[in-house]
XYZ file of C-alpha atoms in Angstrom:
629
model
C 97.125 75.765 15.285
C 100.125 76.509 13.058
C 102.986 74.105 12.388
C 105.322 76.349 14.392
C 102.989 76.326 17.422
C 102.722 72.533 17.270
C 106.527 72.179 17.369
C 106.954 73.880 20.752
C 108.993 71.754 23.160
C 108.975 72.419 26.886
C 112.057 71.591 28.958
C 112.928 71.858 32.626
C 116.237 73.450 33.521
C 118.903 71.251 35.060
C 118.923 71.538 38.846
C 122.086 73.650 38.870
C 120.648 76.117 36.344
C 117.367 76.417 38.239
C 119.254 77.127 41.445
C 121.429 79.712 39.728
C 118.452 81.484 38.173
C 116.722 81.619 41.554
C 119.802 83.298 43.020
C 119.907 85.735 40.116
C 116.307 86.810 40.450
C 116.111 86.978 44.234
C 119.516 88.390 45.121
C 120.264 92.102 45.350
C 123.279 93.544 43.511
C 124.707 97.017 43.760
C 125.551 97.006 40.040
C 123.637 94.941 37.489
C 125.392 96.431 34.457
C 127.513 93.313 34.206
C 124.732 91.508 32.308
C 125.332 93.663 29.222
C 129.043 92.995 29.213
C 128.370 89.266 29.459
C 125.921 89.254 26.546
C 128.260 91.364 24.401
C 131.149 89.042 25.266
C 129.079 86.039 24.159
C 128.148 87.829 20.933
C 131.786 88.674 20.229
C 132.774 85.045 20.830
C 130.091 83.956 18.357
C 131.561 86.296 15.725
C 135.069 85.010 16.405
C 133.874 81.405 16.087
C 132.361 82.240 12.732
C 135.635 83.766 11.546
C 137.404 80.579 12.598
C 134.950 78.233 10.857
C 134.899 80.439 7.766
C 138.595 79.728 7.216
C 137.708 76.308 5.846
C 134.117 77.150 4.861
C 134.107 80.743 3.516
C 130.566 80.274 2.175
C 129.319 80.621 5.757
C 129.930 84.376 5.513
C 127.652 84.718 2.479
C 127.166 88.335 1.442
C 127.621 89.624 4.999
C 131.316 89.064 5.900
C 131.799 91.921 8.387
C 131.113 90.921 12.024
C 128.904 93.215 14.100
C 126.963 93.486 17.326
C 123.776 95.557 17.440
C 122.012 96.860 20.547
C 118.451 97.975 19.877
C 116.636 100.073 22.503
C 112.843 99.868 22.632
C 111.689 102.208 25.384
C 108.022 101.988 24.442
C 107.901 98.212 24.955
C 110.577 98.081 27.692
C 112.834 95.855 25.644
C 116.576 95.643 25.015
C 117.717 93.577 22.037
C 121.255 92.257 21.626
C 121.936 90.868 18.165
C 125.033 89.520 16.431
C 125.753 88.021 13.031
C 128.078 85.375 14.402
C 128.000 81.622 14.180
C 124.489 81.207 15.587
C 123.063 78.085 17.218
C 121.133 75.032 16.106
C 118.298 73.568 18.157
C 120.635 71.156 19.968
C 123.149 73.908 20.647
C 120.430 76.108 22.134
C 119.403 73.344 24.528
C 123.008 72.534 25.438
C 124.170 76.140 25.853
C 121.118 77.649 27.548
C 119.663 74.701 29.457
C 122.716 73.273 31.196
C 125.756 74.544 33.056
C 128.880 73.785 31.098
C 131.321 75.876 33.121
C 132.505 74.525 36.443
C 133.018 78.125 37.497
C 129.279 78.660 37.619
C 128.920 76.107 40.375
C 131.712 77.828 42.251
C 129.876 81.098 41.678
C 126.712 79.694 43.287
C 128.599 78.486 46.337
C 130.253 81.859 46.818
C 127.174 83.987 46.183
C 125.073 82.015 48.671
C 127.646 82.743 51.360
C 128.150 86.400 50.416
C 126.376 89.473 51.709
C 124.383 91.485 49.213
C 126.988 94.231 49.258
C 129.464 91.823 47.690
C 127.181 90.837 44.848
C 128.609 93.072 42.158
C 132.122 91.855 42.829
C 131.020 88.222 42.772
C 129.193 88.610 39.494
C 132.175 90.356 38.006
C 134.471 87.573 39.100
C 132.492 84.659 37.779
C 131.386 85.609 34.281
C 128.014 83.891 34.509
C 127.264 84.711 30.893
C 123.802 84.369 29.441
C 122.091 83.681 32.796
C 122.948 87.179 34.014
C 120.175 88.462 31.706
C 117.628 87.355 34.318
C 118.955 89.974 36.717
C 117.164 92.609 34.622
C 114.588 90.723 32.560
C 111.542 88.740 33.612
C 111.331 87.103 30.187
C 114.053 86.380 27.639
C 113.570 85.367 23.995
C 116.434 84.007 21.925
C 116.109 83.544 18.165
C 119.129 81.980 16.469
C 120.070 80.628 13.068
C 123.241 78.579 12.631
C 125.471 79.877 9.836
C 124.759 77.859 6.697
C 121.362 76.659 7.929
C 117.913 77.490 6.562
C 116.233 76.723 9.886
C 115.995 79.152 12.807
C 115.039 78.363 16.385
C 113.313 80.221 19.181
C 114.232 79.710 22.855
C 112.139 81.389 25.565
C 112.022 81.406 29.350
C 110.861 83.444 32.323
C 113.767 82.084 34.392
C 111.474 80.273 36.821
C 112.380 76.683 36.143
C 111.595 75.845 32.533
C 112.110 76.971 28.950
C 110.637 76.273 25.534
C 112.273 75.606 22.189
C 110.435 75.885 18.898
C 111.076 76.474 15.233
C 111.145 80.201 14.449
C 109.474 81.899 11.522
C 112.314 82.374 8.984
C 111.169 85.912 8.197
C 111.413 86.883 11.879
C 114.878 85.414 12.422
C 118.320 86.870 11.658
C 119.868 85.656 8.425
C 122.709 84.349 10.568
C 123.566 84.679 14.229
C 121.597 85.283 17.395
C 119.068 87.841 18.601
C 118.399 88.067 22.353
C 115.372 90.079 23.428
C 115.209 91.093 27.076
C 111.774 92.026 28.398
C 112.971 94.351 31.106
C 111.719 94.441 34.674
C 110.184 97.674 35.919
C 113.331 98.634 37.822
C 115.547 97.919 34.789
C 113.828 100.077 32.159
C 116.723 102.540 32.302
C 118.575 100.115 30.041
C 116.561 101.518 27.141
C 118.370 104.862 27.583
C 121.019 105.382 24.927
C 123.227 107.408 27.262
C 123.270 104.646 29.895
C 123.797 101.800 27.424
C 126.506 103.634 25.505
C 128.378 104.427 28.730
C 128.241 100.782 29.832
C 129.509 99.596 26.456
C 132.434 102.025 26.453
C 133.315 101.248 30.067
C 133.135 97.482 29.856
C 133.142 96.271 26.254
C 134.813 98.983 24.234
C 137.673 96.765 23.138
C 135.976 93.579 22.013
C 137.273 92.755 18.520
C 133.842 93.304 16.927
C 132.209 96.684 16.133
C 129.269 97.552 18.379
C 126.405 99.819 17.328
C 123.388 101.183 19.163
C 119.954 101.674 17.584
C 118.159 104.299 19.664
C 114.706 102.969 18.769
C 113.352 100.315 16.381
C 113.760 101.487 12.786
C 116.374 104.128 13.568
C 119.824 104.240 12.008
C 122.533 102.423 13.984
C 125.303 104.520 15.531
C 128.675 102.892 16.158
C 129.924 103.196 19.742
C 132.940 100.835 19.540
C 134.994 100.267 16.393
C 136.101 96.695 17.086
C 139.793 97.543 16.879
C 141.739 95.010 18.911
C 143.485 96.888 21.684
C 146.588 94.733 21.552
C 147.273 95.749 17.936
C 147.691 99.409 18.891
C 150.929 101.085 19.889
C 151.412 101.304 23.657
C 151.708 105.079 23.346
C 148.150 105.180 21.971
C 146.637 103.284 24.898
C 145.671 104.964 28.164
C 145.663 103.326 31.577
C 141.854 103.482 31.480
C 141.853 101.634 28.133
C 143.996 98.862 29.596
C 141.770 98.623 32.668
C 138.592 98.420 30.603
C 140.072 95.717 28.410
C 141.334 93.801 31.433
C 137.895 93.806 33.029
C 136.422 92.347 29.872
C 139.019 89.639 29.353
C 139.362 88.722 33.042
C 135.709 89.022 34.043
C 136.623 91.066 37.109
C 135.843 94.569 38.304
C 139.123 95.355 40.021
C 142.159 97.049 38.487
C 145.209 95.101 37.334
C 148.225 95.442 39.559
C 150.529 94.835 36.593
C 150.126 95.142 32.813
C 152.554 93.458 30.414
C 152.165 94.474 26.760
C 154.873 93.701 24.226
C 155.566 92.546 20.700
C 158.183 89.843 20.176
C 160.128 90.013 16.923
C 162.780 87.823 15.395
C 162.532 84.110 14.740
C 158.953 84.075 16.051
C 156.671 87.091 16.073
C 153.725 87.544 18.358
C 151.981 90.153 20.470
C 151.157 89.536 24.109
C 148.904 91.501 26.441
C 148.839 90.090 29.960
C 147.477 91.349 33.268
C 148.081 90.412 36.880
C 144.724 90.930 38.656
C 144.420 93.186 41.669
C 142.469 90.502 43.559
C 142.305 86.718 43.620
C 140.291 85.144 40.768
C 137.677 82.646 41.930
C 139.428 79.729 40.221
C 142.910 80.411 41.586
C 142.994 77.046 43.354
C 141.102 75.069 40.726
C 142.366 71.471 41.042
C 143.105 71.415 37.310
C 145.210 74.598 37.696
C 144.406 75.703 34.152
C 145.624 79.009 32.799
C 143.306 81.647 31.396
C 145.351 83.060 28.528
C 143.683 83.155 25.110
C 145.472 82.313 21.863
C 144.669 84.269 18.687
C 146.032 83.790 15.191
C 145.818 86.964 13.110
C 143.148 88.276 15.520
C 141.098 85.103 15.110
C 140.357 83.440 18.423
C 141.718 79.882 18.413
C 141.543 78.548 21.957
C 141.759 79.436 25.617
C 143.183 76.003 26.461
C 146.708 76.436 25.095
C 149.243 76.340 27.913
C 150.814 79.706 27.252
C 152.129 80.088 30.793
C 153.220 77.570 33.442
C 150.591 76.601 35.964
C 152.151 78.634 38.733
C 151.297 81.763 36.712
C 147.691 80.702 36.118
C 146.395 83.883 37.763
C 147.633 85.936 34.789
C 144.868 86.969 32.380
C 145.231 88.108 28.790
C 146.059 86.871 25.316
C 148.704 86.139 22.731
C 148.195 86.917 19.036
C 150.548 85.451 16.443
C 150.703 85.352 12.663
C 153.180 82.453 12.590
C 150.603 79.703 13.008
C 148.321 78.636 10.139
C 144.697 79.549 10.772
C 143.502 76.058 10.004
C 145.818 74.313 12.462
C 144.083 71.934 14.833
C 144.050 72.735 18.526
C 145.775 69.421 19.239
C 148.659 70.359 16.916
C 148.948 73.741 18.612
C 149.799 72.091 21.922
C 152.660 70.200 20.272
C 153.931 73.158 18.242
C 157.548 74.303 18.763
C 156.211 77.834 18.289
C 153.963 77.436 21.294
C 156.943 76.289 23.365
C 158.868 79.360 22.231
C 155.954 81.672 23.062
C 155.526 80.024 26.442
C 159.199 80.545 27.289
C 159.290 84.139 26.082
C 156.021 85.098 27.753
C 156.990 83.443 31.049
C 160.328 85.247 31.111
C 158.689 88.567 30.314
C 156.022 88.209 33.006
C 158.556 87.234 35.675
C 160.905 90.048 34.655
C 158.020 92.517 34.858
C 157.140 91.252 38.340
C 160.786 91.708 39.373
C 160.751 95.282 38.086
C 157.512 95.914 39.955
C 159.187 94.728 43.156
C 161.963 97.272 42.649
C 159.964 100.263 41.426
C 156.576 99.839 43.118
C 157.048 97.864 46.342
C 153.508 98.594 47.552
C 151.940 97.135 44.420
C 154.332 94.207 44.549
C 153.334 93.558 48.155
C 149.709 93.425 47.030
C 150.612 91.039 44.213
C 152.564 88.793 46.562
C 149.797 88.718 49.146
C 147.335 87.528 46.508
C 149.514 85.179 44.468
C 152.672 84.385 46.416
C 151.407 80.972 47.447
C 150.837 80.123 43.767
C 154.136 81.541 42.500
C 155.992 79.371 45.030
C 154.636 76.300 43.244
C 157.159 77.190 40.552
C 160.070 76.736 42.954
C 158.959 73.128 43.238
C 157.982 72.583 39.589
C 160.210 74.830 37.449
C 163.806 73.826 38.133
C 165.103 76.088 35.362
C 163.749 79.183 37.114
C 163.723 78.110 40.754
C 166.613 80.454 41.668
C 164.820 83.390 40.041
C 161.593 82.501 41.827
C 163.372 82.152 45.173
C 164.842 85.633 44.756
C 161.389 86.947 43.907
C 159.699 85.304 46.889
C 158.889 87.057 50.149
C 158.546 85.459 53.581
C 157.385 86.381 57.049
C 159.912 85.671 59.770
C 159.681 84.984 63.472
C 160.420 88.611 64.375
C 158.966 90.509 61.415
C 155.407 90.378 60.056
C 156.480 92.290 56.946
C 157.468 89.789 54.239
C 161.120 90.046 53.234
C 163.317 88.547 50.555
C 165.976 85.877 50.936
C 168.759 88.245 49.883
C 167.997 90.404 52.917
C 167.816 87.288 55.086
C 171.257 86.107 53.980
C 172.789 89.563 54.570
C 171.531 89.495 58.169
C 172.744 85.984 59.032
C 174.648 85.648 62.307
C 178.307 84.718 62.628
C 178.487 80.957 62.687
C 175.067 80.526 60.981
C 175.421 78.213 58.009
C 171.786 77.612 56.934
C 168.526 79.393 56.153
C 166.199 78.199 58.901
C 162.480 77.691 58.394
C 159.407 76.432 60.230
C 156.352 75.112 58.383
C 152.779 74.848 59.623
C 149.155 75.734 58.972
C 148.744 78.728 61.252
C 150.994 81.776 61.592
C 150.041 82.467 65.212
C 150.751 78.860 66.162
C 154.145 79.000 64.455
C 155.039 82.212 66.257
C 154.411 80.442 69.570
C 156.309 77.299 68.637
C 158.798 76.150 71.294
C 161.270 75.163 68.567
C 161.813 78.879 67.907
C 163.071 79.694 71.396
C 166.753 78.937 70.948
C 166.834 80.798 67.635
C 165.161 83.876 69.128
C 167.624 83.855 71.997
C 170.450 84.126 69.475
C 168.747 86.650 67.183
C 168.545 84.140 64.326
C 165.708 84.765 61.882
C 163.456 81.828 60.992
C 161.165 81.814 57.953
C 157.561 81.063 58.942
C 155.986 79.112 56.082
C 152.222 78.579 56.226
C 151.300 77.712 52.626
C 150.841 73.984 51.830
C 153.337 74.194 48.964
C 156.058 75.410 51.346
C 156.519 71.920 52.772
C 157.397 70.680 49.273
C 159.567 73.339 47.676
C 161.954 73.482 50.632
C 162.767 69.814 49.970
C 163.759 70.515 46.346
C 165.413 73.942 46.602
C 169.056 72.980 47.227
C 170.218 76.377 48.471
C 170.084 80.133 48.008
C 173.348 81.988 47.523
C 175.158 78.928 48.834
C 173.055 78.634 52.009
C 170.998 75.416 52.375
C 167.482 75.388 53.808
C 167.066 73.660 57.162
C 163.896 72.935 59.126
C 164.115 73.834 62.808
C 161.853 70.859 63.561
C 164.246 68.317 62.097
C 167.512 66.921 63.393
C 169.866 68.630 65.792
C 169.655 72.411 66.031
C 173.467 72.890 66.055
C 173.150 76.202 67.895
C 175.961 75.733 70.402
C 178.410 77.646 68.206
C 176.219 80.765 68.004
C 176.223 83.034 71.051
C 173.017 84.120 72.722
C 172.168 87.813 72.632
C 171.858 87.974 76.422
C 175.360 87.509 77.816
C 173.847 86.638 81.198
C 171.623 83.907 79.766
C 171.424 80.811 81.904
C 173.693 77.966 80.971
C 172.080 75.102 79.102
C 174.674 72.551 80.188
C 173.193 69.240 81.265
C 173.717 68.280 84.916
C 174.355 64.629 85.855
C 170.883 64.403 87.424
C 169.194 65.690 84.226
C 171.343 63.373 82.114
C 170.154 60.454 84.235
C 166.517 61.617 83.842
C 166.936 61.822 80.052
C 168.215 58.244 80.052
C 165.257 57.169 82.208
C 162.816 58.973 79.851
C 164.281 57.215 76.832
C 163.888 53.829 78.463
C 160.355 54.631 79.628
C 159.069 55.837 76.255
C 160.695 53.012 74.320
C 159.408 52.794 70.744
C 157.047 55.779 71.135
C 159.989 57.994 70.144
C 163.153 57.508 68.144
C 165.276 59.297 70.732
C 165.213 61.462 73.853
C 167.944 64.082 74.223
C 168.862 67.312 75.920
C 168.019 70.317 73.754
C 169.935 73.450 72.849
C 166.951 74.911 70.936
C 164.698 75.326 74.021
C 165.019 78.279 76.404
C 161.516 78.656 77.882
C 159.541 75.462 77.239
C 160.297 72.200 78.974
C 159.994 69.918 75.921
C 159.391 69.832 72.182
C 159.218 67.293 69.377
C 161.440 67.291 66.319
C 161.803 64.959 63.351
C 164.810 62.680 62.922
C 167.733 63.974 60.860
C 166.675 62.114 57.724
C 163.234 61.954 56.115
C 160.440 64.543 56.034
C 160.136 67.230 58.684
C 157.170 67.264 61.083
C 154.760 69.283 58.897
C 155.504 67.458 55.640
C 155.101 64.138 57.430
C 151.643 65.181 58.658
C 150.614 66.295 55.164
C 151.790 63.070 53.538
C 150.009 61.015 56.192
C 146.805 62.999 55.719
C 146.952 62.419 51.957
C 147.591 58.687 52.409
C 151.029 58.964 50.790
C 152.837 57.280 53.667
C 151.473 54.574 55.971
C 153.722 54.748 59.014
C 155.201 57.934 60.393
C 158.784 58.195 61.562
C 159.003 58.267 65.335
C 159.742 61.775 66.628
C 162.618 62.866 68.828
C 161.667 64.235 72.262
C 163.951 67.096 73.248
C 164.152 68.125 76.913
C 165.250 71.544 78.141
C 167.999 70.807 80.702
C 167.730 74.308 82.177
C 163.998 74.278 82.814
C 162.844 74.327 86.469
C 160.298 71.533 85.899
C 162.936 69.260 84.387
C 165.331 70.010 87.248
C 162.612 69.165 89.808
C 161.710 65.927 88.040
C 165.372 64.983 87.754
C 165.680 65.502 91.477
C 162.685 63.330 92.368
C 163.456 60.071 94.218
C 164.543 57.309 91.846
C 162.455 54.797 93.806
C 159.268 56.777 92.968
C 159.218 54.900 89.687
C 155.469 55.185 88.933
C 155.426 58.949 89.400
C 158.477 59.442 87.190
C 156.922 57.263 84.468
C 153.708 59.308 84.585
C 155.741 62.513 84.414
C 157.751 61.365 81.391
C 154.628 60.319 79.451
C 152.896 63.585 80.340
C 155.931 65.459 79.019
C 155.582 63.594 75.706
C 151.871 64.457 75.508
C 152.694 68.078 76.381
C 155.141 68.149 73.468
C 152.469 66.710 71.176
C 149.994 69.421 72.182
C 152.622 72.136 71.620
C 153.127 70.630 68.150
C 149.431 70.984 67.322
C 148.563 67.322 67.898
C 146.430 65.513 70.476
C 147.617 63.115 73.169
C 147.959 59.680 71.603
C 145.677 58.108 74.252
C 143.362 60.791 75.742
C 142.026 58.462 78.466
C 145.493 57.435 79.648
C 146.545 61.098 79.527
C 143.626 62.089 81.792
C 144.356 59.282 84.247
C 148.040 60.225 84.509
C 147.139 63.881 84.997
C 144.715 62.932 87.794
C 147.381 60.897 89.556
C 149.909 63.740 89.359
C 147.307 66.241 90.652
C 146.472 63.887 93.491
C 150.113 63.576 94.487
C 150.533 67.347 94.449
C 147.457 67.857 96.643
C 148.631 65.274 99.163
C 152.052 66.926 99.363
C 150.436 70.278 100.226
C 148.276 68.977 103.100
């Protein structure tokens, strides 16, 4: 037994990797081509990492300074070989990179793919960038031979994707001088990937703009033929780039198969010079609501990849994909210093302004595409109203909202133009469910007067409305908080019933207030109700009803403010109850408490005491049945 054979180590994949590989092998995808893009992307990253490390250690390049990626097709042995002369991997790096899951997105990928139908597989793969593991979609065995730049030792990693892998020292003569060689032993239904025409088409469609030249070797021993020149797309003039070129590049940098709804490509000149190429995806990225809310813009210095962790855009634009390339930073700057660099702050400001301006132009020139953008990312953009005070007016003008009478989102400028005589505020209603909001009793008085109300269903809506002071001089006001102040605005129906409170109803309101005691902060006649008998609103000061519920649910406040019970003085039920005999005290108490529970249910809550609610309801039913005998 040779020394190499004796050094073979067998490892078991981490549980998450084993589960992922099982899904890869046993799931059906309509398009498996994504595996090649992922392997090429990894190879390109390895070349970029070498360029970065070679800044301080140029000897790593040796006599082979030009980066390259080589695809060798071996039809006779049903093999596809992907090789690069990048940074390479040591033994420990092989185990860490190929035996564990380092990207949280891969776990999210597994959760989504398990729940998806097979027809969605290609889109899921495209969205999640599962990297090296995607090779097992087409190969039943994978060999990886890698030599770290500057090292004399090479290592061999091998697996059939069924739960374990081996690592051993590789014969130096059989290993690349530097970099990584991945050999895919193709499955029977994947042997078409040894066809030059198929491989070349995939490369040009998906990886034609990686910043490393790509060549194809039609069979072992043949001369390589270049199929992509490695010219960075962002360095070209816009006039030289087709829409298809942009789309192909976007798919590579974003890891998605859709088309961008907006492309922003510009070169900033002056005090600071940099080139930016940014895309707004046509669909929601999988990590849109990642708790860390990290952006996905890459930073390059003179075409050398530096980091994808620089905060080049504010978090509310984290859905934007792309890169920034500058020559104004030194190549050997640390990533920590980059975050504190005044240049980065300048780039962030300029890029943010340019992206927002481009979105504004899209809204004016291509409303259909803007509507698609807003549907996907509006809830994220609105985070900026809350977080970015400098731009909150611009973001408010950009925002679109559904209203109580219109399902088509509209802007605040249109809302303000259509305000009624006597209307002094922009009214809104927050909640979790659009259908529930549309049926809210608090809307009734506003509908009767033709007053539009913004229906806000995104969680962030409850927060930004508390910080946005006004829009075009009009403050924001929740219709579930404080008095409605609608008496000065005429109803559309001139024959509408009067909402004046009769003495009997006034006496019943007083009785209800005394009966409910500390369960509510007040009981009053309402001018916001026209059809429902009762509703709940929040007191004038403090959070509105929805924000209060959210803060309670998050444990941010211990005790909730007592609500106000509003009673419709013109409702037939209220008139009948007001006319009931004063001496029938028990019945009137039951009725008042049932009205409060009814208001809670209309507000999306449950009765405070379900048993007491059921008992009261039984007593009222019993009384009604006796009266009808």
